Coordinates of C-alpha atoms in Angstrom, one line a residue:
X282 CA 45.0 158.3 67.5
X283 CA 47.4 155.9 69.0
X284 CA 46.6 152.6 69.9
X285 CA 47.8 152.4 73.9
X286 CA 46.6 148.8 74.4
X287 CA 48.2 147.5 71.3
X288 CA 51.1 149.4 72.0
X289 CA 52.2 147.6 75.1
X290 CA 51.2 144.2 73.7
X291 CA 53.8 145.0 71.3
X292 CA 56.2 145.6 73.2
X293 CA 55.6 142.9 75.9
X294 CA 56.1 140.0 73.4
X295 CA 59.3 142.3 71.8
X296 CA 57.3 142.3 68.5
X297 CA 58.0 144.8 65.8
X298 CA 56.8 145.7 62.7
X299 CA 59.2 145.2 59.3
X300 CA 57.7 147.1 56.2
X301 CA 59.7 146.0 53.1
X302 CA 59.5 148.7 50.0
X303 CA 60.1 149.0 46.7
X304 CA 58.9 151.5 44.3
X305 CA 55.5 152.7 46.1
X306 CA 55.4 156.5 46.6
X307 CA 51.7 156.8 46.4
X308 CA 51.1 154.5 49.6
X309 CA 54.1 154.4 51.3
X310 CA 53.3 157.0 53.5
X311 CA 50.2 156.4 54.6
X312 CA 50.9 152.3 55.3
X313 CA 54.1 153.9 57.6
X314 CA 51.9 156.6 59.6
X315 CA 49.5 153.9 60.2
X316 CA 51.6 151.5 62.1
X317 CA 52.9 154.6 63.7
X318 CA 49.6 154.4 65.5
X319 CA 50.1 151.7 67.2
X320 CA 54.0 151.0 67.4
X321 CA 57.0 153.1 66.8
X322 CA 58.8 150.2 66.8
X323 CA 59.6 149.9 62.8
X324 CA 62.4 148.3 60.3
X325 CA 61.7 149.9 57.0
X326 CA 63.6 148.2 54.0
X327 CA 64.2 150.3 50.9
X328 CA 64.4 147.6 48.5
X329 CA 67.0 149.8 46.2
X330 CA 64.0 152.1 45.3
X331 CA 65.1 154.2 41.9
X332 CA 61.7 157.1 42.6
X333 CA 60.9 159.5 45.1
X334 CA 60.9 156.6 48.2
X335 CA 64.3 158.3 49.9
X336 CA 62.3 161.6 50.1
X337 CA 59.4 160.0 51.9
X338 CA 61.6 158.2 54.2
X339 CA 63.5 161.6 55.2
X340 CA 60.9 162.1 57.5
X341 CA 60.9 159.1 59.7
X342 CA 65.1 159.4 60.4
X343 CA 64.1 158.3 64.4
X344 CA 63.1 154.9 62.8
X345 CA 65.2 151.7 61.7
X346 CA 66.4 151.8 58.1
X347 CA 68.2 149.0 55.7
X348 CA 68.9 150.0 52.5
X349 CA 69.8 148.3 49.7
X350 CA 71.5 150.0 46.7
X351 CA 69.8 147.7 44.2
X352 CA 66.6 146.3 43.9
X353 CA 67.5 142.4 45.5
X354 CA 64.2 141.2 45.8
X355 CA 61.1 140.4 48.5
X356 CA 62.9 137.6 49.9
X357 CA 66.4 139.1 50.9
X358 CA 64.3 142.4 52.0
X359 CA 62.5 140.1 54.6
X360 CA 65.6 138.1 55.2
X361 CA 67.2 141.6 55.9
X362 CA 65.1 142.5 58.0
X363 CA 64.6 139.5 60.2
X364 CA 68.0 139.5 61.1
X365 CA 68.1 143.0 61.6
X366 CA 65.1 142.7 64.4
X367 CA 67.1 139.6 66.2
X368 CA 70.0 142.0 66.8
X369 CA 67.6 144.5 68.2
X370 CA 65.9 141.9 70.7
X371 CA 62.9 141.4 69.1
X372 CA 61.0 138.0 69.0
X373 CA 58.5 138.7 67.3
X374 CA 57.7 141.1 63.4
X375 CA 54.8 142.0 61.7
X376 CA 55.2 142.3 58.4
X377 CA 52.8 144.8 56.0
X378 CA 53.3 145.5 52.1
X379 CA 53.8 149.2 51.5
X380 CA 51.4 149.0 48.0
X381 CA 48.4 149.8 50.6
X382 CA 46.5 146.7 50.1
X383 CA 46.6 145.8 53.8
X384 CA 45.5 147.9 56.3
X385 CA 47.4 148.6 59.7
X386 CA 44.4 148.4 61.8
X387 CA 44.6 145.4 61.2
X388 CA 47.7 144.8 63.5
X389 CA 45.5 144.1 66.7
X390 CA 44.1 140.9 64.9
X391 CA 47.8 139.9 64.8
X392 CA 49.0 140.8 68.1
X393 CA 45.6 139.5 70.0
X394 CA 45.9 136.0 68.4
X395 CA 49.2 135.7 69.4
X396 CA 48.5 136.6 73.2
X397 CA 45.8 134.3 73.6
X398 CA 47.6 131.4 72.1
X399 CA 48.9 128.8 74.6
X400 CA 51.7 128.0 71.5
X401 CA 53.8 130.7 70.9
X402 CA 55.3 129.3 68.2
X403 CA 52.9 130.9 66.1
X404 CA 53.1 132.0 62.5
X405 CA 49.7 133.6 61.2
X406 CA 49.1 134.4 57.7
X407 CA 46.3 137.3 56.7
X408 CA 43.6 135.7 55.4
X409 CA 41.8 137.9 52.2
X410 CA 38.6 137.8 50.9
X411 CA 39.8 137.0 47.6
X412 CA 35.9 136.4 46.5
X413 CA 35.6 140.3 46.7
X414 CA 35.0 142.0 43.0
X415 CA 38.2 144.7 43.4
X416 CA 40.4 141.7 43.6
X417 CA 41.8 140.6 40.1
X418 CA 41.1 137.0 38.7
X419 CA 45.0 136.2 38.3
X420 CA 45.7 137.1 42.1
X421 CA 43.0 134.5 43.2
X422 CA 43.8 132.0 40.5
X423 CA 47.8 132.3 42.0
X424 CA 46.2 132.1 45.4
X425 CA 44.0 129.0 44.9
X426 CA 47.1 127.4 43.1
X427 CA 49.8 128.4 46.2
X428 CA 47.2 127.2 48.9
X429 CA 47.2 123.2 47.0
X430 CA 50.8 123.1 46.7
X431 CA 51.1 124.0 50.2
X432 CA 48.5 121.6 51.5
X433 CA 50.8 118.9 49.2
X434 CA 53.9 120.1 50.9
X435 CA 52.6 120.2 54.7
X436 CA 49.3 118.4 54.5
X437 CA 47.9 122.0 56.4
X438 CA 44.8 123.5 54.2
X439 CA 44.9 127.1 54.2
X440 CA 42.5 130.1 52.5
X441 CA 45.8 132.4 51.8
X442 CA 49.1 131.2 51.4
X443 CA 50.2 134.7 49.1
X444 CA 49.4 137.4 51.8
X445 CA 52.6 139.6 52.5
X446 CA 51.1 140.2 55.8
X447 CA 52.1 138.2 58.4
X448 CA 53.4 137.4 61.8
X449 CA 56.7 135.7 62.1
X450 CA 57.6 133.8 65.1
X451 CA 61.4 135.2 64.2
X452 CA 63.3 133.5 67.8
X453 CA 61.8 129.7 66.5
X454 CA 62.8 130.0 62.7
X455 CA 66.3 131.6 62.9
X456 CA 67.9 128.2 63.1
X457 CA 66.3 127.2 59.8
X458 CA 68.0 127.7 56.2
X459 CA 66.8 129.5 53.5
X460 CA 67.2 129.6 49.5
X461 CA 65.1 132.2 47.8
X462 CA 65.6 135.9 47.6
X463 CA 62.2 136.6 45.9
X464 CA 58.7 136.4 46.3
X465 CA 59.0 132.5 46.2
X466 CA 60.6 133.2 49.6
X467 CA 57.1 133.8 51.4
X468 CA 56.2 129.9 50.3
X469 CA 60.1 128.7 51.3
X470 CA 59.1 130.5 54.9
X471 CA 55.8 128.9 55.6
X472 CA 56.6 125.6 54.3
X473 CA 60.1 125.1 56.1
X474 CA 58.2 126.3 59.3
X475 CA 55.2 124.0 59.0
X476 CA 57.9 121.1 58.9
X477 CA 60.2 122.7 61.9
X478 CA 56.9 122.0 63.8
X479 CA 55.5 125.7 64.0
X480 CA 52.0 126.3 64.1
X481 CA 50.9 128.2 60.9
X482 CA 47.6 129.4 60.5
X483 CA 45.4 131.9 58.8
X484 CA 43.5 135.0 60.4
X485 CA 40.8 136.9 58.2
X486 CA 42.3 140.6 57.0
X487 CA 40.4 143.3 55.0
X488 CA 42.4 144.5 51.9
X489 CA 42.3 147.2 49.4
X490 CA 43.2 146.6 45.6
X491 CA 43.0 150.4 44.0
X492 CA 44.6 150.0 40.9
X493 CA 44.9 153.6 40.5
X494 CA 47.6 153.7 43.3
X495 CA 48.8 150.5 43.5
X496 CA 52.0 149.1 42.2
X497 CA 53.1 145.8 41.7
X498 CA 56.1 144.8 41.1
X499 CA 55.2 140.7 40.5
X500 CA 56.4 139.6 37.0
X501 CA 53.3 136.6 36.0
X502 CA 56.3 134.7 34.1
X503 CA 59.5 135.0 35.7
X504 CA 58.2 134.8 39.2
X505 CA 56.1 132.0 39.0
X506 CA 58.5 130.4 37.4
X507 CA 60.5 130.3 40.3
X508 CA 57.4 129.4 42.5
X509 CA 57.0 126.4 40.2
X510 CA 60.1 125.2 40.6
X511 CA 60.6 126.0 44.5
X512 CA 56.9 124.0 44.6
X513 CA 58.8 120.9 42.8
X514 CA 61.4 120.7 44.9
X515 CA 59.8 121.2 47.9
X516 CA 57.3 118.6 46.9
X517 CA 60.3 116.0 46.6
X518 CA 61.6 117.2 49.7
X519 CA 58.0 116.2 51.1
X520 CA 58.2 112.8 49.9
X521 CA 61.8 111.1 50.2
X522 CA 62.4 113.1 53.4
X523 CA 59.5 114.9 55.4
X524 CA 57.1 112.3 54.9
X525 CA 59.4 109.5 55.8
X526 CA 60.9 111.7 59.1
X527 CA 57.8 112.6 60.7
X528 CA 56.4 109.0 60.1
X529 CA 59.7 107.6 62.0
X530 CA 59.2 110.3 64.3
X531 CA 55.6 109.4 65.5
X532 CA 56.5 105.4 65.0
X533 CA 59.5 106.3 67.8
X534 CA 57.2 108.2 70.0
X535 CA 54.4 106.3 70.3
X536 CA 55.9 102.6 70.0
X537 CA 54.9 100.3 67.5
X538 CA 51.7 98.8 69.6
X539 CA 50.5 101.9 69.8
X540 CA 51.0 103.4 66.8
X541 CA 49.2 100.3 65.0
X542 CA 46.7 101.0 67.6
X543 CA 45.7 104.6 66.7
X544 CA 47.2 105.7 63.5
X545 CA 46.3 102.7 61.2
X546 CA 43.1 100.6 63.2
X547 CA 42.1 103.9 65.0
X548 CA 42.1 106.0 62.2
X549 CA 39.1 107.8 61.5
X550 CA 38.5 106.5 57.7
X551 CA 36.2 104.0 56.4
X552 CA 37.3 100.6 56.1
X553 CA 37.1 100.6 52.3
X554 CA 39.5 103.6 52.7
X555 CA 42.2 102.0 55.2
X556 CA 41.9 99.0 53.3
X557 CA 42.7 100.4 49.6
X558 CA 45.5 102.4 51.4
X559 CA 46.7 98.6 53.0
X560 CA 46.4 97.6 49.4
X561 CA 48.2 100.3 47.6
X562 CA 51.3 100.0 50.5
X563 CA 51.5 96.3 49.5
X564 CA 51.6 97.2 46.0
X565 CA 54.3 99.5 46.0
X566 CA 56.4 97.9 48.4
X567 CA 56.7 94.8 46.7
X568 CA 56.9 96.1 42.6
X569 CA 60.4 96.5 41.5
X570 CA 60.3 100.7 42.0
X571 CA 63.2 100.7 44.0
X572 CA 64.6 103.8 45.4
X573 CA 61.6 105.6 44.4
X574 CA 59.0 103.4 46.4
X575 CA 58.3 106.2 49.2
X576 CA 58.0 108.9 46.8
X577 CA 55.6 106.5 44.7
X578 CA 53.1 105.5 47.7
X579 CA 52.9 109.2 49.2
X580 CA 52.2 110.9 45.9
X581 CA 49.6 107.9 44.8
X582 CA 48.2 108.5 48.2
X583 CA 47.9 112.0 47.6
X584 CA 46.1 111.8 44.1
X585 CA 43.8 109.0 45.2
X586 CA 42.9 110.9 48.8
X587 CA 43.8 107.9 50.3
X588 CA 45.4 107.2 54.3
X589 CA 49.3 108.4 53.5
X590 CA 50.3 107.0 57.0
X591 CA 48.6 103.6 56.0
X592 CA 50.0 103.3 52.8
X593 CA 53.3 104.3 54.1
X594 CA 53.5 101.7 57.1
X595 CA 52.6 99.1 54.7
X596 CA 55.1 99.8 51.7
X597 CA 57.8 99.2 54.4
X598 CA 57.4 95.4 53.2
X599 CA 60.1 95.4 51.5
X600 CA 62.3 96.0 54.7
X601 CA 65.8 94.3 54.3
X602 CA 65.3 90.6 55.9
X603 CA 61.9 90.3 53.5
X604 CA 64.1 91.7 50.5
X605 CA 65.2 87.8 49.2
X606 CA 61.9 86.2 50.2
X607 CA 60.0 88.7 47.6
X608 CA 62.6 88.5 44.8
X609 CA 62.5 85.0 45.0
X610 CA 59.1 84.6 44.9
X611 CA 58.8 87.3 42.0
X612 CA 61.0 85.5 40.4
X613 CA 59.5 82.4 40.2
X614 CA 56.2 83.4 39.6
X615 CA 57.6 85.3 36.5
X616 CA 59.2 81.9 35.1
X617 CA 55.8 80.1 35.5
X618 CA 53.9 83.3 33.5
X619 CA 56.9 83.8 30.8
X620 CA 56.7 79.1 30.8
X621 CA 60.3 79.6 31.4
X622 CA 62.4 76.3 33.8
X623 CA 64.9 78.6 35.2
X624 CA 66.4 78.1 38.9
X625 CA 68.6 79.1 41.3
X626 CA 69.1 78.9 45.1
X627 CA 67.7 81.8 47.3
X628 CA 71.0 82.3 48.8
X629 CA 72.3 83.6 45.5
X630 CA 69.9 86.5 44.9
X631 CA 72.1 87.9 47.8
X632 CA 75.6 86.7 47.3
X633 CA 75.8 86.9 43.5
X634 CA 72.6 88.7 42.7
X635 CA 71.8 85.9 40.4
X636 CA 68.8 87.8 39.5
X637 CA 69.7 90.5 37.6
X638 CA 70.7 87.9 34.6
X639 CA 66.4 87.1 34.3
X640 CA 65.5 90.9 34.5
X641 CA 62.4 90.2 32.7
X642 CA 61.1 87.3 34.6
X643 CA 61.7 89.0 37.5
X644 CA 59.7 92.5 36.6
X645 CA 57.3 90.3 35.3
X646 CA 56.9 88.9 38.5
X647 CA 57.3 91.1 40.7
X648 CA 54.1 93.2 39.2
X649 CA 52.1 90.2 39.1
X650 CA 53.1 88.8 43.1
X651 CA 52.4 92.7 44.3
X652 CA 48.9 92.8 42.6
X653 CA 47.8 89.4 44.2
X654 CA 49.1 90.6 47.9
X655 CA 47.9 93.6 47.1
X656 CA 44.2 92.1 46.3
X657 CA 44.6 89.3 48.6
X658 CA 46.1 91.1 52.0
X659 CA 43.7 94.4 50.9
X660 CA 40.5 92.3 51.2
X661 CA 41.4 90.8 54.5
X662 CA 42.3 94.0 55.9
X663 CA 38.7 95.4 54.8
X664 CA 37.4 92.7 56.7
X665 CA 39.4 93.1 59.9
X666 CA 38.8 97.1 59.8
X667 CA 35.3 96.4 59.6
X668 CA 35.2 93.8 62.9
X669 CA 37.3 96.6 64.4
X670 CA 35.0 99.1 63.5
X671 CA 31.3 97.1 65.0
X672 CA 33.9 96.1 68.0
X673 CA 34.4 100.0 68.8
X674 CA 30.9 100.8 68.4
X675 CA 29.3 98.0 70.6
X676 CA 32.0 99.3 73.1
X677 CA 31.3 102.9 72.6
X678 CA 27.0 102.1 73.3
X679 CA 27.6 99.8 76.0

């Protein structure tokens, strides 16, 4: 029976529904007839299917079709068919695997979260109960594994980053670039619009995994192989750019009073925490890992669990007018550890980089002047967080 209500929500945010295929004859049909129940308004992708698919399909001719002669992959099937809904109008698509894990009744959840959100630029993920016994070890081991290389890459903690069915805000991400043509393409999607500033989110789903119907066409070695390597390079991305941009972004926005003011004293860590991140900034900013200082502090703070905005703010030490003050003073402080008597003026670390001649002392140096700022300016800040900390609470019970 058709779903009226949903029906007209459908079409009142120009939402469709894109149902990408490949090789599924035993579910295909019923996955199609059960989004027929609450939209007619379908793109079905033929992912260069080799069986009996173009038979099934004869018999819904009044819907969209893109076919593709060979099998291309997930990715470019999605990517087909998002472009394919923009030329029709549409704002919005649903997608829904055609193996008959998800279920189309489902598509209210979708549509119903979307209406009542104030922020339309909206991207919600179907959350699965990948606890459930039917579900297969690997698929929540791949699951568990996407979902912390996601929370890496956007700093957003989600239950299912894997789930093929989705809502795309299609109108807010058409002006973003992608890469990947396979299933690596559902993490490229989320992550790139996490960073373009739309809201992703999860909604719970049931699911279905009957083995004796349904077909996957995941290959454990070759496709995570390309996950892994779209995960690294979208971690780096995360630290020399992403990290760094929205940092400057907030800093510009907020002012620098401000931003001291709520991000780093008004934090809501401990003042052991803020201070160790203090610490750790100093450190970094002032050892001799330059060029790889910001990819050093975030990823530090990310293994340690540590403040990443702290720890970034502070690593900005070395900022260009501070640059000959702390070679310098590395520099002499690794002659009087190494017993060496060599000198020079300060004014030749920057005309004649005089420095590069005493390598050693300078290394040396520079390890042993970050540790004692680090210990030094680290312990005053845990001080000063803590009179900051008895200063808001006397305020906040007067």
């Amino acid at each position: 029976m058709k779903d009226i209500t949903t029906h007209h929500k459908l079409s009142s945010l120009k939402c469709c529904v894109i149902i990408p295929t490949f090789n599924n004859p035993k579910t295909l049909q019923r996955v199609i007839n059960g989004v027929l129940n609450y939209t007619e308004n379908i793109i079905i992708v033929n992912d260069g299917s080799t069986d009996t698919t173009s038979k099934i399909l004869e018999d819904y001719s009044l819907l969209e079709h893109i076919r593709f002669q060979e099998n291309k992959g997930k990715g470019q099937a999605l990517r087909a068919g998002f472009k394919h809904a923009e030329t029709l109008g549409y704002n919005y698509v649903i997608t829904i695997d055609s193996d008959g894990q998800h279920f189309p009744e489902d598509i209210p959840v979708f549509i119903d979260m979307l209406e009542a959100s104030e922020n339309k630029n909206l991207l919600l993920i179907g959350a699965r109960n990948m606890n459930q016994d039917s579900v297969p070890k690997k698929s929540s081991f791949g699951n568990k594994f996407s979902n912390f290389w996601y929370w890496a890459e956007t700093g957003i903690k989600l239950k299912d980053t894997q789930s093929g069915f989705r809502l795309y805000p299609i109108h807010y991400l058409k002006n973003l670039k992608f890469y990947t043509s396979k299933f690596e393409f559902e993490i490229e999607v989320i992550v790139k619009a996490a960073w373009s500033g739309t809201k992703v989110k999860n909604i719970p789903i049931q699911v279905l995994y009957d083995e004796n119907e349904r077909v996957s066409h995941f290959r454990p070695f070759k496709d995570f192989t390309r996950i892994s390597i779209l995960n690294t390079w979208l971690v780096i991305l995360t630290l020399i750019y992403i990290k760094p941009r929205d940092f400057f972004r907030k800093l510009k926005k907020k002012g620098f009073k401000r931003f001291i003011t709520e991000d780093v004293i008004g934090s809501n860590d401990s003042p052991q925490k803020k201070a160790l991140s203090v610490a750790l900034g100093i450190f970094i900013g002032i050892s001799p890992l330059w060029g790889i200082q910001t990819i050093a502090v975030l990823f530090l703070a990310l293994i340690f669990k540590l403040n990443k905005t702290i720890a970034f703010t502070f690593s900005n030490i070395s900022l260009p007018p501070f640059i000959p003050f702390i070679i310098f003073t590395s520099f002499q402080l690794g002659n009087f550890i190494l017993g060496e008597n060599v000198t020079f003026h300060i004014n030749e670390i920057v005309e004649n980089f005089e420095v590069l001649k005493h390598l050693k002392s300078y290394i040396i140096g520079s390890f042993a002047f970050a540790t004692l700022a680090a210990l030094s300016i680290g312990i005053l800040s845990y001080f000063l967080f803590l009179l900051f900390r008895k200063k808001n609470l006397i305020m906040t019970n007067a």
